[in-house]
Amino acid sequence: MPTPLEAWVDEVASLTRPEKIDWCDGSAAEHERLIGEMLQDGSSFRLNERTYPRCYLHRSDTRDVARTEQVTFICTRNRRDAGPTNNWMAPEEAKDKVRPLLDGAMKGRKMYVVPYVMGPAESPYARVGVEVTDSAYVAASMGIMTRVGRVALDRLGRSDEFVPGLHSIGDLDPERRFILHFPEEKLIWSVGSGYGGNALLGKKCFALRIASWMARQQGWMAEHMLILGLEGPDGRVTYMAAAFPSACGKTNLAMMVSALEEEGYRVWTVGDDIAWLHPGPDGYLYAVNPEAGFFGVAPGTNTRTNTNVMEALHQNTIFTNVALTANGEPWWEGLTEVPPENLTDWKGKPWSPANGPAAHPNSRYTVPARQSPSISPRWEDPAGVPISAFIFGGRRARLEPLVYEATGWQHGVYAAATLASETTAAATGDVGVLRRDPMAMLPFCGYNMADYFGYWLEMGRRLTHPPRIFHVNWFRRDDSGRFLWPGFGENVRVLKWMLDRMDGSAEARETPIGLVPSASSLTLDGLKMSRESVEGLLRVDPSDWAAELDLVKAFFEKFGAELPRELHEETDRIAKQLHSSSVA
Ligand code: OXD
Ligand code: MN
């Protein structure tokens, strides 16, 4: 009798008809072999072996450089279960539409079977997935981002408890690209893209979209969150998880070099993108990082913004769509102030500034997490780490203060559900367009977000020690458009305030939107900030907030009667308090 896994692989092979099937074991020798295949097909190049040993540059198809949300679908029997923020197709309709694209798609190609574990191998919270792919780049990247091979097969045995993911690059034509999720079957089909977020199926597809669905059924949470440990002067480490929409510096925060190191504060990295959170027997929420690597945005990364990742990137790293220097090193905008002479751009052409950026704005590095000097000694703790605080943040030029604390769980869920960020030039060309991105999960929630908000509220009732909830904004500007806060390593000062709130030593002022630090409760020594700047950072402007509430109400209308009443209660409460504070 074939195992359920063997039966599925047979089924997939008879549909896609590969020339050869290769079961991946996750070994170093296999990684070398996969890299060899990438080098052979001309899509990848070896970098300078002296300064970047075992590092490679991969160039993707120029039409395949980012996630494609418009062709990403949640395929549930009832449209309602996908909700108003997801693209939806009925499962059979989706399969009928996409099956012809997979039919014979691997003819003349090799099919790699990649069994993998998401989460620390020994953890009860870890789960198995199996990706079948016809891309050596995808198989090699999965080997960095997840735990591949025997470890997964041993865990699985003859069980059918794995998330199958069928991936084919197809012909890479964006017109024939589909990323389909079938949460009721826990199945993923992805065709027409080799880009990480579309093609490394363990990441967004499994660990967020399918896992968020599983988590709600099984009593846990799958969130788009970094996990960090903040060590204080007494050596105790407090763990926090934080959600930010893209382009808000999540990886940099997770790997921050603390500006308060001399005072004894240090940041340890557990994860930079995804958290799986389970209630423990003690009523705390425990987080594991399901991933084993970082798939980070290269542009803007340098020794000032993220020195830890810079150190990690010098070996065993796959770079995608970065520029290449004349001596075979990777380069991207922001790495050095002045671009080196004779660069080759991300498309493989001699670079000239007139042709736009040398590296694609969404060029990436894929690097093993253990290589970061900041990696937490507990990053693979099978029990996870207890989370004391959730942090939500966006990029807002005016409205949001540097930090505030929610008055309780319900208010915190409201703050998270109304999370929003202004777009940057790099992302869209439209600067300052406001996008709501609840819990930074808008593109990643595998079910109806109204139900998701309800589930968050429910979680707060279930936990006897729920995390405290904070909101931050590193991006507030003054009237002349200058950033008020220095950011990066100085952000530790805000984390310290949170720590001080938790042990009861930091003062906060009650405002209609939450608990805002008193200026004296923040540790700002050495920053040389003017009193006006500090006031500007902490100001809560009632008329700006009244305008924000109108936008929030319009956003909530999307969910109609299904929006949990608690979120309306919060909107009304804040409106009332704003009104009385502005007349007072
Ligand atoms: C990512 C993303 O790549 O959120 O992590 O898009
Ligand atoms: Mn992400």
PDB file of N, CA and C in Angstrom, residues 39 52 54 104 106 112-113 179 194 259 329 345 383 402 407-408 467 488 502 504:
ATOM      1  N   LEU A  39      22.886  26.797 -11.924  1.00  0.00           N
ATOM      2  CA  LEU A  39      23.988  27.414 -12.683  1.00  0.00           C
ATOM      3  C   LEU A  39      23.934  26.963 -14.141  1.00  0.00           C
ATOM      4  N   TYR A  52      32.235  36.095  -0.728  1.00  0.00           N
ATOM      5  CA  TYR A  52      30.872  35.551  -0.577  1.00  0.00           C
ATOM      6  C   TYR A  52      30.868  34.039  -0.855  1.00  0.00           C
ATOM      7  N   ARG A  54      29.992  30.281  -1.245  1.00  0.00           N
ATOM      8  CA  ARG A  54      28.713  29.550  -1.407  1.00  0.00           C
ATOM      9  C   ARG A  54      27.514  30.499  -1.511  1.00  0.00           C
ATOM     10  N   GLY A 104       0.663  18.147 -18.072  1.00  0.00           N
ATOM     11  CA  GLY A 104       1.899  18.017 -18.847  1.00  0.00           C
ATOM     12  C   GLY A 104       2.906  19.141 -18.613  1.00  0.00           C
ATOM     13  N   MET A 106       5.238  19.538 -16.590  1.00  0.00           N
ATOM     14  CA  MET A 106       6.628  19.188 -16.228  1.00  0.00           C
ATOM     15  C   MET A 106       7.287  18.282 -17.272  1.00  0.00           C
ATOM     16  N   TYR A 112      10.847  17.932  -8.346  1.00  0.00           N
ATOM     17  CA  TYR A 112      11.464  17.775  -7.030  1.00  0.00           C
ATOM     18  C   TYR A 112      10.339  17.599  -6.019  1.00  0.00           C
ATOM     19  N   VAL A 113      10.470  16.579  -5.161  1.00  0.00           N
ATOM     20  CA  VAL A 113       9.502  16.404  -4.074  1.00  0.00           C
ATOM     21  C   VAL A 113      10.200  16.885  -2.807  1.00  0.00           C
ATOM     22  N   ILE A 179      -2.391  31.407  -7.977  1.00  0.00           N
ATOM     23  CA  ILE A 179      -1.957  30.899  -6.670  1.00  0.00           C
ATOM     24  C   ILE A 179      -3.249  30.544  -5.935  1.00  0.00           C
ATOM     25  N   GLY A 194       7.869  31.860 -10.168  1.00  0.00           N
ATOM     26  CA  GLY A 194       8.924  31.282  -9.331  1.00  0.00           C
ATOM     27  C   GLY A 194       9.265  32.201  -8.175  1.00  0.00           C
ATOM     28  N   ALA A 259      20.507  50.545  20.639  1.00  0.00           N
ATOM     29  CA  ALA A 259      21.252  51.760  20.992  1.00  0.00           C
ATOM     30  C   ALA A 259      21.461  51.858  22.505  1.00  0.00           C
ATOM     31  N   GLU A 329      30.500  40.684  -6.682  1.00  0.00           N
ATOM     32  CA  GLU A 329      29.779  40.805  -5.414  1.00  0.00           C
ATOM     33  C   GLU A 329      28.382  41.361  -5.676  1.00  0.00           C
ATOM     34  N   ASP A 345      23.178  45.370 -14.037  1.00  0.00           N
ATOM     35  CA  ASP A 345      21.898  45.525 -13.341  1.00  0.00           C
ATOM     36  C   ASP A 345      21.194  44.178 -13.154  1.00  0.00           C
ATOM     37  N   ALA A 383       9.178  24.327  22.804  1.00  0.00           N
ATOM     38  CA  ALA A 383       8.014  24.849  23.536  1.00  0.00           C
ATOM     39  C   ALA A 383       7.643  26.254  23.094  1.00  0.00           C
ATOM     40  N   LEU A 402       4.333  58.161  18.428  1.00  0.00           N
ATOM     41  CA  LEU A 402       5.440  57.202  18.408  1.00  0.00           C
ATOM     42  C   LEU A 402       5.013  55.845  18.965  1.00  0.00           C
ATOM     43  N   THR A 407      -5.820  50.038  25.938  1.00  0.00           N
ATOM     44  CA  THR A 407      -6.313  49.980  27.319  1.00  0.00           C
ATOM     45  C   THR A 407      -6.710  48.565  27.732  1.00  0.00           C
ATOM     46  N   GLY A 408      -6.840  47.682  26.772  1.00  0.00           N
ATOM     47  CA  GLY A 408      -7.182  46.285  27.084  1.00  0.00           C
ATOM     48  C   GLY A 408      -7.202  45.505  25.785  1.00  0.00           C
ATOM     49  N   PRO A 467      -1.088  38.732  25.823  1.00  0.00           N
ATOM     50  CA  PRO A 467      -0.053  39.760  25.667  1.00  0.00           C
ATOM     51  C   PRO A 467      -0.670  41.163  25.790  1.00  0.00           C
ATOM     52  N   PHE A 488      15.572  52.744  13.604  1.00  0.00           N
ATOM     53  CA  PHE A 488      16.613  51.697  13.654  1.00  0.00           C
ATOM     54  C   PHE A 488      16.971  51.338  15.102  1.00  0.00           C
ATOM     55  N   MET A 502       5.158  47.183  31.480  1.00  0.00           N
ATOM     56  CA  MET A 502       4.769  45.854  31.959  1.00  0.00           C
ATOM     57  C   MET A 502       5.176  45.632  33.409  1.00  0.00           C
ATOM     58  N   GLY A 504       5.336  48.102  35.465  1.00  0.00           N
ATOM     59  CA  GLY A 504       4.633  49.137  36.232  1.00  0.00           C
ATOM     60  C   GLY A 504       5.439  50.387  36.502  1.00  0.00           C
TER      61      GLY A 504
END
